[in-house]
Short mmCIF file of C-alpha atoms and ligand atoms in Angstrom, two decimals:
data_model
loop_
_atom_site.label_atom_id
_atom_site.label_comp_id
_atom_site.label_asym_id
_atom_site.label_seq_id
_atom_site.Cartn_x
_atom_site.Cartn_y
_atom_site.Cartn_z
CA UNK A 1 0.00 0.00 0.00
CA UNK A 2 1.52 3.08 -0.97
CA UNK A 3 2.73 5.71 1.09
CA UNK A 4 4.33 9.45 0.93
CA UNK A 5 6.87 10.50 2.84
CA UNK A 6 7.11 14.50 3.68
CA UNK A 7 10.00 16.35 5.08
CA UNK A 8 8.18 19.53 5.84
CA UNK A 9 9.64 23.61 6.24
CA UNK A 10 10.42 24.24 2.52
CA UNK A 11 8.90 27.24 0.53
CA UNK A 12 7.27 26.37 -2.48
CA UNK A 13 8.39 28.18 -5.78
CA UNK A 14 7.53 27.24 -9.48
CA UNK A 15 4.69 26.31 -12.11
CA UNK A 16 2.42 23.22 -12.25
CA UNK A 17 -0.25 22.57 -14.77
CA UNK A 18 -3.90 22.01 -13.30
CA UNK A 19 -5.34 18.77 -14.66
CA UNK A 20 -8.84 18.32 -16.23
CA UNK A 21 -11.65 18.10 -13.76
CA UNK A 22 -12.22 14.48 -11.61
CA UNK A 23 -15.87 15.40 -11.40
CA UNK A 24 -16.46 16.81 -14.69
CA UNK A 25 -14.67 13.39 -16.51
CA UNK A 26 -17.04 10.85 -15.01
CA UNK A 27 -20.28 12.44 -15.96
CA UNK A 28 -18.96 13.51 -19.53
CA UNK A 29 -18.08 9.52 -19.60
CA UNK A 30 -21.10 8.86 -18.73
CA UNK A 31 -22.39 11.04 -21.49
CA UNK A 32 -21.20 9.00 -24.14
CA UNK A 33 -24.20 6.23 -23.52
CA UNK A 34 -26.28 8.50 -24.77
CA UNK A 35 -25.54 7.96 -28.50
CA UNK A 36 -23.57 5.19 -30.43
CA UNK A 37 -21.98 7.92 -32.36
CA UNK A 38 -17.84 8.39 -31.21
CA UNK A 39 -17.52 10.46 -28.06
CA UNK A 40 -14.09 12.18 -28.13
CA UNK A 41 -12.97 13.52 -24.99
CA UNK A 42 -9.60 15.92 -24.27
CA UNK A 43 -7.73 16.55 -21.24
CA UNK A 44 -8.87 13.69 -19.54
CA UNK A 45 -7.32 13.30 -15.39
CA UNK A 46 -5.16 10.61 -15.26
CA UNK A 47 -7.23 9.15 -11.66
CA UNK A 48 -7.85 6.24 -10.02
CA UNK A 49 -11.79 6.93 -10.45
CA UNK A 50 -11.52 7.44 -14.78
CA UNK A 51 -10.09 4.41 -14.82
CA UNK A 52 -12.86 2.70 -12.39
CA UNK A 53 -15.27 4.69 -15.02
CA UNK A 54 -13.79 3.34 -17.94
CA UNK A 55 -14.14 -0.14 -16.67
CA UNK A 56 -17.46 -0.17 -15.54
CA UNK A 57 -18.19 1.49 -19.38
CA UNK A 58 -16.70 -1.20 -21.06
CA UNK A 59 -18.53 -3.52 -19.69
CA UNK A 60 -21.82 -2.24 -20.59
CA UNK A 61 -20.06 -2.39 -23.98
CA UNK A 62 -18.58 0.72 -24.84
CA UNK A 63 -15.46 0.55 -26.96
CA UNK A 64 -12.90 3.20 -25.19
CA UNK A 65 -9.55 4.23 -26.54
CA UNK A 66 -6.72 6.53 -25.15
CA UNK A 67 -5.52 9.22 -27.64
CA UNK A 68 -1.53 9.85 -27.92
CA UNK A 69 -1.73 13.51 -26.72
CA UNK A 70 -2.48 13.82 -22.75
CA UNK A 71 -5.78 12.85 -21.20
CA UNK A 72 -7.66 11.90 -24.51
CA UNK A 73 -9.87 9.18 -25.16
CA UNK A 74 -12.65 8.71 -27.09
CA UNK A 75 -15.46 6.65 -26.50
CA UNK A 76 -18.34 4.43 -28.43
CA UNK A 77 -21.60 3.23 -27.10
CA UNK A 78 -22.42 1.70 -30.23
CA UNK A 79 -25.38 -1.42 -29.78
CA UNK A 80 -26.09 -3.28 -27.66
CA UNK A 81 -25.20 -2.40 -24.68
CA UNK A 82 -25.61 -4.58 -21.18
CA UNK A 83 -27.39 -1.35 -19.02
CA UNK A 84 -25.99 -3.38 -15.59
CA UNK A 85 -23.71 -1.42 -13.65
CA UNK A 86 -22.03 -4.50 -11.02
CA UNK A 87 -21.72 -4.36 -7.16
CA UNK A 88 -18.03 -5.26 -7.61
CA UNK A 89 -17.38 -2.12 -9.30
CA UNK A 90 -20.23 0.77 -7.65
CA UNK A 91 -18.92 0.06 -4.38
CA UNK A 92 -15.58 1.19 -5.55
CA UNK A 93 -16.86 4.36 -6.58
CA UNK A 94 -20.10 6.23 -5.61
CA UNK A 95 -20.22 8.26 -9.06
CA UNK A 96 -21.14 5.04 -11.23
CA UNK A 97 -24.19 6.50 -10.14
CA UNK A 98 -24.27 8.57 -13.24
CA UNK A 99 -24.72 5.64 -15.67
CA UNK A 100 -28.17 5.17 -14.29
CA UNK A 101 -29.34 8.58 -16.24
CA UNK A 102 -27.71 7.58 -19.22
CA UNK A 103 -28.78 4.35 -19.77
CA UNK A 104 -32.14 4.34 -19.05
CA UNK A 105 -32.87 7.20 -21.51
CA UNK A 106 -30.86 5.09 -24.03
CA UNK A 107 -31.93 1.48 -23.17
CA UNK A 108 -35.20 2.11 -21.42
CA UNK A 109 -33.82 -0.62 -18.48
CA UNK A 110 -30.86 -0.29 -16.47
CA UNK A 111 -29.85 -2.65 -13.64
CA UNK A 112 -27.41 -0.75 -11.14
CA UNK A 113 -26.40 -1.46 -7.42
CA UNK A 114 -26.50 0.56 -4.79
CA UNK A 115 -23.47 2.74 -4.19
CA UNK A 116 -23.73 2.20 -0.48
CA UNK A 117 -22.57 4.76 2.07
CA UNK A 118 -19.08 5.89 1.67
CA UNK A 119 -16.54 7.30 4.39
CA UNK A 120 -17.87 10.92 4.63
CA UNK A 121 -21.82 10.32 5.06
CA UNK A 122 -24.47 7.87 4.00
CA UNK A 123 -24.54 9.47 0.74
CA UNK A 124 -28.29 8.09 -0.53
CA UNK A 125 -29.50 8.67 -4.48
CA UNK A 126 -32.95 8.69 -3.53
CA UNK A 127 -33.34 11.80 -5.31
CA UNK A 128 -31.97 10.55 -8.56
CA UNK A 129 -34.29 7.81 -8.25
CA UNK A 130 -37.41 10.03 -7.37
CA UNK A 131 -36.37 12.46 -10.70
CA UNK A 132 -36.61 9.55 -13.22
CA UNK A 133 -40.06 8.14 -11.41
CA UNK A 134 -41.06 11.62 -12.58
CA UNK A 135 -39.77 11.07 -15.70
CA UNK A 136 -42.06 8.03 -16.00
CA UNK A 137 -39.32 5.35 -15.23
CA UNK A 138 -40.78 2.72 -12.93
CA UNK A 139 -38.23 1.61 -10.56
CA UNK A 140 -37.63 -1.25 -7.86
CA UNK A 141 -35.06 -0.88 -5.32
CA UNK A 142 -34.24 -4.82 -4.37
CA UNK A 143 -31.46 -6.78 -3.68
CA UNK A 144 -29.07 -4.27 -3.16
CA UNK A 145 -29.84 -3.17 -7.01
CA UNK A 146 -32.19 -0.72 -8.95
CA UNK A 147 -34.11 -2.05 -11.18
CA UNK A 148 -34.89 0.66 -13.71
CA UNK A 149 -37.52 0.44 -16.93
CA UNK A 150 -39.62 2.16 -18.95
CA UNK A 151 -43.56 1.25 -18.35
CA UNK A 152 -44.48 -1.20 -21.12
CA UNK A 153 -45.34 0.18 -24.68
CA UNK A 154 -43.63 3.04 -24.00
CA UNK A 155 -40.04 3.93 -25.73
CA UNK A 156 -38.85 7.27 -24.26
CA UNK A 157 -38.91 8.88 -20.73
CA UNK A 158 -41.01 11.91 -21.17
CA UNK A 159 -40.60 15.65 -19.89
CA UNK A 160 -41.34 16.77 -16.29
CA UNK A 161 -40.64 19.35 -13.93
CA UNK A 162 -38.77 18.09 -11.11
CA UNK A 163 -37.83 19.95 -7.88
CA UNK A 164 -35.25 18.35 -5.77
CA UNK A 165 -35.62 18.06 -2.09
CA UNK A 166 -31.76 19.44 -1.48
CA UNK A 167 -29.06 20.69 -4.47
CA UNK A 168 -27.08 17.20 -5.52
CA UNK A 169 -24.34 17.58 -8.26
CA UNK A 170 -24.60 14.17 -9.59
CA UNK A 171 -28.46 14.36 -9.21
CA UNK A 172 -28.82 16.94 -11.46
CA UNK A 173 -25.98 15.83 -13.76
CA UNK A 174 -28.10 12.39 -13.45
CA UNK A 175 -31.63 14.06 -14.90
CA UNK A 176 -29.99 16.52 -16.92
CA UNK A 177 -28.50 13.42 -18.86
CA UNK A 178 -32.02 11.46 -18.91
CA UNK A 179 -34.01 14.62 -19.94
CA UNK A 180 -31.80 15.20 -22.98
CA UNK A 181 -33.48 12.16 -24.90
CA UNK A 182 -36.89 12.78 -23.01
CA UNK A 183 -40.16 13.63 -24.82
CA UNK A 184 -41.00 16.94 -24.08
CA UNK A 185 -39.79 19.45 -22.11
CA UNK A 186 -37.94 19.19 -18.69
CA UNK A 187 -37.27 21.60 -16.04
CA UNK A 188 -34.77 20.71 -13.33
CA UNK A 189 -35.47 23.23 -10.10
CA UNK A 190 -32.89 23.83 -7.45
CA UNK A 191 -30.47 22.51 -9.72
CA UNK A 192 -26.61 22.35 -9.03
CA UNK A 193 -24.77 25.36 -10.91
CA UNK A 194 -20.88 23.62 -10.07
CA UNK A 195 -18.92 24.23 -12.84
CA UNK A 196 -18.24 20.75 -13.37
CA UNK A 197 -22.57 20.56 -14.59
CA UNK A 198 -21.87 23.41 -16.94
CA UNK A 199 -19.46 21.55 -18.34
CA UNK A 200 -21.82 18.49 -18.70
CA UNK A 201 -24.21 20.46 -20.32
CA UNK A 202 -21.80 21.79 -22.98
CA UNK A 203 -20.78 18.29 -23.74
CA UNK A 204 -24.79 17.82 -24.29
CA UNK A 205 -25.40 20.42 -26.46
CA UNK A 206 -22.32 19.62 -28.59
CA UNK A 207 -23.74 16.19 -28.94
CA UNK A 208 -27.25 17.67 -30.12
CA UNK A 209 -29.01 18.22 -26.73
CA UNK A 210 -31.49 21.59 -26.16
CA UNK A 211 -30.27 22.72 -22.66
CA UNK A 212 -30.98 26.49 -21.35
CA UNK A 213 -30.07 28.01 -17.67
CA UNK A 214 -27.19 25.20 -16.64
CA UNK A 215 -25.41 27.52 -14.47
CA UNK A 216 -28.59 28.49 -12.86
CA UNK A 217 -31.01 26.97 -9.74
CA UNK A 218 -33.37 26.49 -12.86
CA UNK A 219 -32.36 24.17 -15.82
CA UNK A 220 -34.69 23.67 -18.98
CA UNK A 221 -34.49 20.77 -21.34
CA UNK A 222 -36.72 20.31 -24.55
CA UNK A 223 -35.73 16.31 -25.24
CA UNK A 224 -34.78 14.81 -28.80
CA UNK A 225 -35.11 11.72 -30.60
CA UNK A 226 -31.37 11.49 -30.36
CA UNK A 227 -28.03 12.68 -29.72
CA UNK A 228 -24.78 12.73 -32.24
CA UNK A 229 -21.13 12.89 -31.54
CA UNK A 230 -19.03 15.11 -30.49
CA UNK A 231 -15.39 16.19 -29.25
CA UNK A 232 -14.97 18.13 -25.86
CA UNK A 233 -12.14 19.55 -23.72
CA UNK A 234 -12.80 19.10 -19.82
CA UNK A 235 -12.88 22.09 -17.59
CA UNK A 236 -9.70 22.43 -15.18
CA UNK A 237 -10.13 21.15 -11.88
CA UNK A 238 -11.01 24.08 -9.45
CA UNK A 239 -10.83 21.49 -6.49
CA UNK A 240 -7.14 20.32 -7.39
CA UNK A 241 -6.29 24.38 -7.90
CA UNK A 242 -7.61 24.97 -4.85
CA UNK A 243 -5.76 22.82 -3.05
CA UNK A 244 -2.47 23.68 -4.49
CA UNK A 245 -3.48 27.58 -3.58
CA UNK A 246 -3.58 26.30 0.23
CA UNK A 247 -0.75 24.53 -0.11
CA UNK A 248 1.19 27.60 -1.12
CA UNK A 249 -0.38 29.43 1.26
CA UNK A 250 0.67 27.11 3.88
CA UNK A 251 4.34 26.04 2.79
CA UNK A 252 4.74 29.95 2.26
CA UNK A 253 6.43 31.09 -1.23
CA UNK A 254 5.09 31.83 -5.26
CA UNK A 255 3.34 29.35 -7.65
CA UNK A 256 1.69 29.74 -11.17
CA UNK A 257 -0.75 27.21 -11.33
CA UNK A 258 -1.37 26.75 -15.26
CA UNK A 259 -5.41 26.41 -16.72
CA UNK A 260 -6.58 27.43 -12.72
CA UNK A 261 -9.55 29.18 -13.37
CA UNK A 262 -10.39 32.30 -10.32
CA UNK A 263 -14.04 32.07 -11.49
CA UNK A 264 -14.34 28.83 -10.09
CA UNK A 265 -12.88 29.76 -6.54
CA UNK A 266 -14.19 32.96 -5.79
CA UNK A 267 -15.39 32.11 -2.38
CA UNK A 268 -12.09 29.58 -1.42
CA UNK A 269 -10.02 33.01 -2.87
CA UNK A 270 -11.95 35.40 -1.00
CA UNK A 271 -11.11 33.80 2.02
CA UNK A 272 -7.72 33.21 1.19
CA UNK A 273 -6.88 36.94 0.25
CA UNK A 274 -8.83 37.69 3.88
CA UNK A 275 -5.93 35.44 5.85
CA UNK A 276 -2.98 37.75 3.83
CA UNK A 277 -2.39 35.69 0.73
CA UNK A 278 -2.02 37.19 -2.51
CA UNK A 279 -3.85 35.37 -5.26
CA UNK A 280 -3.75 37.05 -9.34
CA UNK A 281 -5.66 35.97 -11.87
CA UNK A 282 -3.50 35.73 -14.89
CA UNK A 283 -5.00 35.11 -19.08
CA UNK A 284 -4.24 31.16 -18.40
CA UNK A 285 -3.71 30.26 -14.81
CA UNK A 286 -3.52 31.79 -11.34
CA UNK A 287 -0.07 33.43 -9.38
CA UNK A 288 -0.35 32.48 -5.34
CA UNK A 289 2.32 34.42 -3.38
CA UNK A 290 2.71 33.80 0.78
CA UNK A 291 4.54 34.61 3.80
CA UNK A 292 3.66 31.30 5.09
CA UNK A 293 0.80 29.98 6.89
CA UNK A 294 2.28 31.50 10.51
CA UNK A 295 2.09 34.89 8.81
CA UNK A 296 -1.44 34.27 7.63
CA UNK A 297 -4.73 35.38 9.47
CA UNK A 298 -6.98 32.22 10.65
CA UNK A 299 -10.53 32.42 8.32
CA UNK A 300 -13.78 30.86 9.70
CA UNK A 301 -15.73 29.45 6.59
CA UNK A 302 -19.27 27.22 6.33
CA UNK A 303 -18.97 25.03 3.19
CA UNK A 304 -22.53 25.74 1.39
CA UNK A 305 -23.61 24.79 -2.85
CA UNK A 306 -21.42 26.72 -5.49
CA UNK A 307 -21.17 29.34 -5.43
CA UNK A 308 -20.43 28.72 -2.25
CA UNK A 309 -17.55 27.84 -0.19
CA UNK A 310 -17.52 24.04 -1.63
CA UNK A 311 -17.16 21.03 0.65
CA UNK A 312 -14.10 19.35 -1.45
CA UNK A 313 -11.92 22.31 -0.36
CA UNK A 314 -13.00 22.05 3.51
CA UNK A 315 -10.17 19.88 5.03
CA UNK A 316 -7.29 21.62 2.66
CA UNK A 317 -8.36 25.03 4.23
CA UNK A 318 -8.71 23.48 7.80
CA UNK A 319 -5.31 22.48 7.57
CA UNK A 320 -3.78 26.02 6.89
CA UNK A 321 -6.29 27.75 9.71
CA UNK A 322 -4.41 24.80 11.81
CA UNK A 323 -1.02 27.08 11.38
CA UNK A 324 -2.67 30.49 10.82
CA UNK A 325 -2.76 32.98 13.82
CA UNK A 326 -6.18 33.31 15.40
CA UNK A 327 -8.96 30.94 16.49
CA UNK A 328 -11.33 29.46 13.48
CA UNK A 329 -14.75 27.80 12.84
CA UNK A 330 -15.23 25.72 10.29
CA UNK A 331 -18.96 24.61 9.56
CA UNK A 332 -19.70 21.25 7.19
CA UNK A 333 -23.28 21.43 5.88
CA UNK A 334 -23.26 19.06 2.90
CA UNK A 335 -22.02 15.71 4.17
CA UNK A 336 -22.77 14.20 7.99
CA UNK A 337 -19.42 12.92 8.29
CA UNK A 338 -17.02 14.75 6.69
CA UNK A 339 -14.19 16.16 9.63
CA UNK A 340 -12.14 12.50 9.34
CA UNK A 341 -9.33 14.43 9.11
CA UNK A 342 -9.76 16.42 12.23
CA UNK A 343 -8.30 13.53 14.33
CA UNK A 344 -5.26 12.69 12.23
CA UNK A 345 -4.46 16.88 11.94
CA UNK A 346 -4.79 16.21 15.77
CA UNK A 347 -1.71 13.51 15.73
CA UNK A 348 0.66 16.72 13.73
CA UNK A 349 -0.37 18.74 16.69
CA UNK A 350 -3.21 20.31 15.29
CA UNK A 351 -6.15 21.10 17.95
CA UNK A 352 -9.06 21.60 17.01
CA UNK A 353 -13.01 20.71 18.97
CA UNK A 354 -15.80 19.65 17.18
CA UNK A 355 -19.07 20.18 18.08
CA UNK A 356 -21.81 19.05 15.79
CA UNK A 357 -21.10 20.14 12.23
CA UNK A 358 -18.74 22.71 13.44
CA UNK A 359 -15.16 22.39 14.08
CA UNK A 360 -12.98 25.47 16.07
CA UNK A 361 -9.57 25.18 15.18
CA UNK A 362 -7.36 26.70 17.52
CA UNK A 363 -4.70 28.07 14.87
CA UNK A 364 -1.14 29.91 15.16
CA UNK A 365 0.05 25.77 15.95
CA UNK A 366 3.66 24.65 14.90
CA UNK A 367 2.72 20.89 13.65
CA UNK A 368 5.36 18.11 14.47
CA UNK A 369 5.10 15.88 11.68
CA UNK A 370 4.15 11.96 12.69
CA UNK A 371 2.51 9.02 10.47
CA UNK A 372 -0.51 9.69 9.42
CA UNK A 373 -3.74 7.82 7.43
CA UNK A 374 -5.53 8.95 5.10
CA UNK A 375 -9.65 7.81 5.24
CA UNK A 376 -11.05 10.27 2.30
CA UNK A 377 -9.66 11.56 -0.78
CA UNK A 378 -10.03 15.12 0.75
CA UNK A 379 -8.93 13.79 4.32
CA UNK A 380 -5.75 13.09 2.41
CA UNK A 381 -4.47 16.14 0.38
CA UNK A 382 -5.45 18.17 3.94
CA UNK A 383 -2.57 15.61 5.48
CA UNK A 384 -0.17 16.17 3.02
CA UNK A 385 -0.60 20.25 3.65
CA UNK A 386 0.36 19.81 7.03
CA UNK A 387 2.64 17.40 6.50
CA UNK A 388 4.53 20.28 4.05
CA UNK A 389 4.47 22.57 7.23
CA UNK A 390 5.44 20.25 10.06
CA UNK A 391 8.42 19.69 11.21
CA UNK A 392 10.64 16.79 10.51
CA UNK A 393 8.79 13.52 8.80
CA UNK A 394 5.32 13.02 8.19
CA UNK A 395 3.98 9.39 6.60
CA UNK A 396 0.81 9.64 4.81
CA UNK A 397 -0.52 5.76 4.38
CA UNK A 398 -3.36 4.45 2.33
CA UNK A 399 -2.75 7.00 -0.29
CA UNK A 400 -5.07 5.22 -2.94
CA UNK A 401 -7.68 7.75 -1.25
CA UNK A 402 -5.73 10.62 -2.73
CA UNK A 403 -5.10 8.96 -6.33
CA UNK A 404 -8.87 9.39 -6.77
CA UNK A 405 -8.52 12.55 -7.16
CA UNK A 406 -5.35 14.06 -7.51
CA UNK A 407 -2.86 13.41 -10.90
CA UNK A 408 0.56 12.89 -9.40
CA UNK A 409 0.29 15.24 -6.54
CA UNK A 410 3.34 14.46 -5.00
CA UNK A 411 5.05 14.98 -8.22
CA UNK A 412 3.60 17.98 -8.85
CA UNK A 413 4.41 19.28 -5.24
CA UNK A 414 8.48 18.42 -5.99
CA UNK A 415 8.12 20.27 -8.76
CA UNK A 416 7.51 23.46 -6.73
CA UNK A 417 10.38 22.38 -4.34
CA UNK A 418 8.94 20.51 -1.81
CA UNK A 419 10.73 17.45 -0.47
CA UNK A 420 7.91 14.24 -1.02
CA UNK A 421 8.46 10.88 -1.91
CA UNK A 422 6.16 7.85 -2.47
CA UNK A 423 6.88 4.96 -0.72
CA UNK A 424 5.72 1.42 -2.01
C1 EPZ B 1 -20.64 15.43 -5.76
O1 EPZ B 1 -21.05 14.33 -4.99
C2 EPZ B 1 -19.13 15.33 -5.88
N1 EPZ B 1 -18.79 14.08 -6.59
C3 EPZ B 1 -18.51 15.34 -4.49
O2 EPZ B 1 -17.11 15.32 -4.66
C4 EPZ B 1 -18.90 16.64 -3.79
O3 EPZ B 1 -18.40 16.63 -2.48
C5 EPZ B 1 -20.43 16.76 -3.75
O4 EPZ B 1 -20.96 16.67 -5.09
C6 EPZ B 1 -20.90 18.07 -3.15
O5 EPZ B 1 -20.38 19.15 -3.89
C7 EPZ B 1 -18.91 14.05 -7.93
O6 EPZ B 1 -19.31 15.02 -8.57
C8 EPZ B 1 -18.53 12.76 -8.60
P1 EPZ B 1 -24.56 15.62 -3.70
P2 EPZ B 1 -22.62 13.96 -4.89
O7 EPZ B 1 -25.53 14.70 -4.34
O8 EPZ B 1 -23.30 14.34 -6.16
C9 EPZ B 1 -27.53 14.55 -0.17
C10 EPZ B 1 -14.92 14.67 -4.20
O9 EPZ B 1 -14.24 14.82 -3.19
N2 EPZ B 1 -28.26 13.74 -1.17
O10 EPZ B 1 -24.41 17.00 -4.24
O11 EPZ B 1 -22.72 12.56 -4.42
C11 EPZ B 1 -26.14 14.00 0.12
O12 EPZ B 1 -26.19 13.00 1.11
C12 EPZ B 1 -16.36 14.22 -4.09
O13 EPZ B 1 -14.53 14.87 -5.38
C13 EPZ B 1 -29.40 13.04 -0.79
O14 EPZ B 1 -29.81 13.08 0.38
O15 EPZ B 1 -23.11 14.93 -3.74
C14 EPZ B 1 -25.40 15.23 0.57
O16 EPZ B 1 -25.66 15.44 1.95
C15 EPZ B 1 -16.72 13.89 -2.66
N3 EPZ B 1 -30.06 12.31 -1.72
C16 EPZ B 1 -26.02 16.36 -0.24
O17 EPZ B 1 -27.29 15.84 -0.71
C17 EPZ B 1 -29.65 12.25 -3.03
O18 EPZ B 1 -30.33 11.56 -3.86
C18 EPZ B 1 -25.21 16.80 -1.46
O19 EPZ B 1 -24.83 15.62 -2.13
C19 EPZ B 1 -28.49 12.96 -3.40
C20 EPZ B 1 -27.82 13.70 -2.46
#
C-alpha cells in the first residue's frame, strides 16, 4: 500500500499545470451512452476513479480508446449495450451513479447497485431515483440493485418538472443526462450550478441536446429523438487548484498554477486573500504568493452549494487555519461525516473541537510531523498540507484515497520544491 513521505519547512516556488476536472470526466463519460456515435474527450485526469469509469463502461459495452496527446480518449456506445452497472465495481466508486441517467434514456432498463454509504456520510441517491419516477421510469429498489424500466409500450422517458428536495451535483448531472433524450420538455429546479454541470451540459449540447439556464437553480431541457457525436475539452479542476493555492499558502512562497480558473474559486479566494495571501488571476492560470501559513490570518468558513464555499476544499483550508494565527470555525453542511481528518491533523499537533457540524480550530500551531492515514480523498491532500508545514517527517498511508482525485500530486508538489516521496 503506498505511502508518501514528507520532510516539511520548505517554501514552495515554481509552475504546475492544473489537470482536467475528476468530477467533470465521469459524468462527460457517462455522457457517451447517450448515443452510439464516437464520443471524443480531451484533457482527460489521469485518476484512479476514470479508470474505475472506464471499466465499468466497457462492460456495458462501450469501446474506449486513449488518444496519444495527454488525457484523450474517445469513446463508443455503439449497440447493444448490457445497461448493468455491477456491485463489484459501484462500491468502488459512488459516481457510477451517473450511468443510471444515461442508460435508461438510451436502453429504457438499467440494472445498477447501490453505491452504499461511503466514508464521509451515508450518501443516498434517492433523489436521482425520485427524478426519473417523474420522468415516468418505474423503478424497484431490491437486492441491493435498482431495477430501472420504462412502463411497457412506452419507448422514451417523457418531460417533467422536477424539484429536488436538497441541491445534488450528480443528481442533477443524473436528470440533466435522462431529460436530454426525453419527450417533451424538462425543467430541473434547485439545480446544481458547479462548474463541473456546466461543463456536462456543454458536452450535451455539442452532442445535439437543447439545454438552457445550466449555471442556474433552474435548468430547462426540450428532449430529442437522439443525440450525435461530439469532441470536448474538460474544464480544469477548481478542487485540485484549490488545493495547491492552500498549499502555497501554507508552505509559504510563489506558484503559477497553469489552466486554474479564479471564477471557479471565488469564495475559497476570497477567504484566502482575507488570511494575507495574494492570489492574481492571470490570461491562463492563477499566481499564489505567501509569507507562510504563521504569517497568515486564521478564516472561519461554512462550506454551502457553489457558489459557495464548496465542501471538497473544507479539510485543505482546515489544515492552513491549523497554522494560521487566530482561532477558526469551520462549519460542514453538505455531508454528515465529513471532519475525518480532524483527528489525524490532531496527531501533527493540530487542535481543534468539534461540536456538531462545526469544528474550532485553535490556529497559530507549529505541527510536528508523525505518520498519518488517510480515510477520504479530501482527508488526504489536507494531510499532506500539514505534512509540508510540520516539522521533521510526516507518513501519509493508504494514499489510494488521494489517487482518486489528484494526478501525481506528490510529483507535482516536488516540482515546486517541496521534499515528497512515495513509498511502495
Ligand atoms: C458530488 O457528490 C461530488 N462528486 C462530491 O465530490 C462533492 O463533495 C459533492 O458533489 C458536493 O459538492 C462528484 O461530482 C462525482 P450531492 P454527490 O448529491 O453528487 C444529499 C470529491 O471529493 N443527497 O451534491 O454525491 C447527500 O447525502 C467528491 O470529489 C441526498 O440526500 O453529492 C449530501 O448530503 C466527494 N439524496 C447532499 O445531498 C440524493 O439523492 C449533497 O450531495 C443525493 C444527495
Amino acid at each position: 500500500m503506498d505511502k508518501l513521505l514528507i520532510r516539511g519547512g520548505r517554501p514552495l516556488h515554481g509552475e504546475v499545470a492544473i489537470s482536467g476536472a475528476k468530477n467533470a470526466a465521469l459524468p462527460a463519460l457517462c455522457a457517451a451512452l447517450l448515443t452510439p456515435q464516437a464520443v471524443t474527450l480531451r484533457n482527460v485526469p489521469r485518476l484512479r476513479d476514470v479508470a474505475t469509469m472506464r471499466a465499468l463502461l466497457q462492460r456495458i459495452g462501450v469501446q474506449v480508446q486513449t488518444h496519444g496527446e495527454r488525457g484523450g480518449l474517445t469513446l463508443q456506445a455503439a449497440d447493444p449495450l448490457d445497461p448493468v452497472a455491477p456491485y463489484e465495481l459501484v462500491k468502488t466508486m459512488r459516481a457510477s451513479i451517473l450511468v443510471l441517467g444515461p442508460l435508461l434514456a438510451r436502453c429504457g432498463r438499467a440494472r445498477v447497485s447501490l453505491p452504499g454509504g461511503c466514508a464521509i456520510g451515508a450518501r443516498p441517491v434517492d433523489q436521482h431515483i425520485r427524478g426519473l419516477q417523474a420522468m415516468g421510469a418505474e423503478i424497484a429498489v431490491e437486492h441491493g440493485y435498482i431495477e430501472a424500466r420504462l412502463p411497457p409500450g412506452r419507448s422514451r422517458l417523457r418531460g417533467a418538472r422536477i424539484t429536488t428536495d436538497m441541491v445534488t451535483v450528480t443528481g442533477t448531472e443524473n436528470l440533466l443526462m435522462a431529460a436530454t433524450l426525453a419527450e417533451g420538455e424538462t425543467v430541473l429546479e434547485n439545480a446544481a450550478q458547479e462548474p463541473e454541470v456546466v461543463d456536462l451540459a456543454e458536452l450535451l449540447i455539442a452532442m445535439g441536446a437543447r439545454i438552457e439556464g445550466h449555471g442556474t437553480r433552474r435548468i430547462h431541457v426540450q428532449g430529442v429523438a437522439a443525440l450525435h457525436g461530439a469532441e470536448h475539452h474538460v474544464v480544469a479542476d477548481r478542487i485540485e487548484a484549490g488545493t495547491f493555492l492552500c498549499a502555497v499558502a501554507a508552505a509559504g512562497g510563489r506558484a503559477r498554477l497553469r489552466h486554474g480558473r479564479a471564477d471557479h474559486l471565488d469564495a475559497v479566494i476570497d477567504k484566502l486573500l482575507a488570511a494575507g495571501v495574494e492570489v492574481e488571476a492571470g490570461a491562463d492560470g492563477l499566481t499564489v504568493t505567501s509569507p507562510g501559513g504563521a504569517a497568515l490570518r486564521a478564516q472561519s468558513f461554512r462550506t454551502t452549494e457553489y457558489p459557495g464555499f464548496p465542501t471538497d476544499m473544507q479539510a485543505q483550508f482546515m489544515a492552513l487555519n491549523c497554522v494560521a494565527q487566530g482561532p477558526s470555525a469551520v462549519t460542514e453542511t453538505i455531508f454528515e461525516n465529513r471532519f475525518m481528518h480532524v483527528q489525524e491533523l490532531a496527531r501533527l499537533g493540530a487542535r481543534i473541537r468539534i461540536d456538531g457540524r462545526t469544528a474550532f480550530v485553535e490556529g497559530g500551531q507549529r505541527l510536528s510531523g508523525a505518520a498519518v492515514m488517510a480515510t477520504d480523498l479530501r482527508a488526504s491532500a489536507s494531510l499532506v498540507i500539514a505534512g509540508l508545514v510540520a516539522d521533521g517527517e510526516t507518513v501519509v498511508d493508504r494514499i489510494y484515497h488521494l489517487d482518486r482525485g489528484y494526478d501525481q500530486m506528490e510529483v507535482k508538489l516536488r516540482a515546486l520544491g517541496a521534499d515528497i516521496e512515495r513509498l511502495a
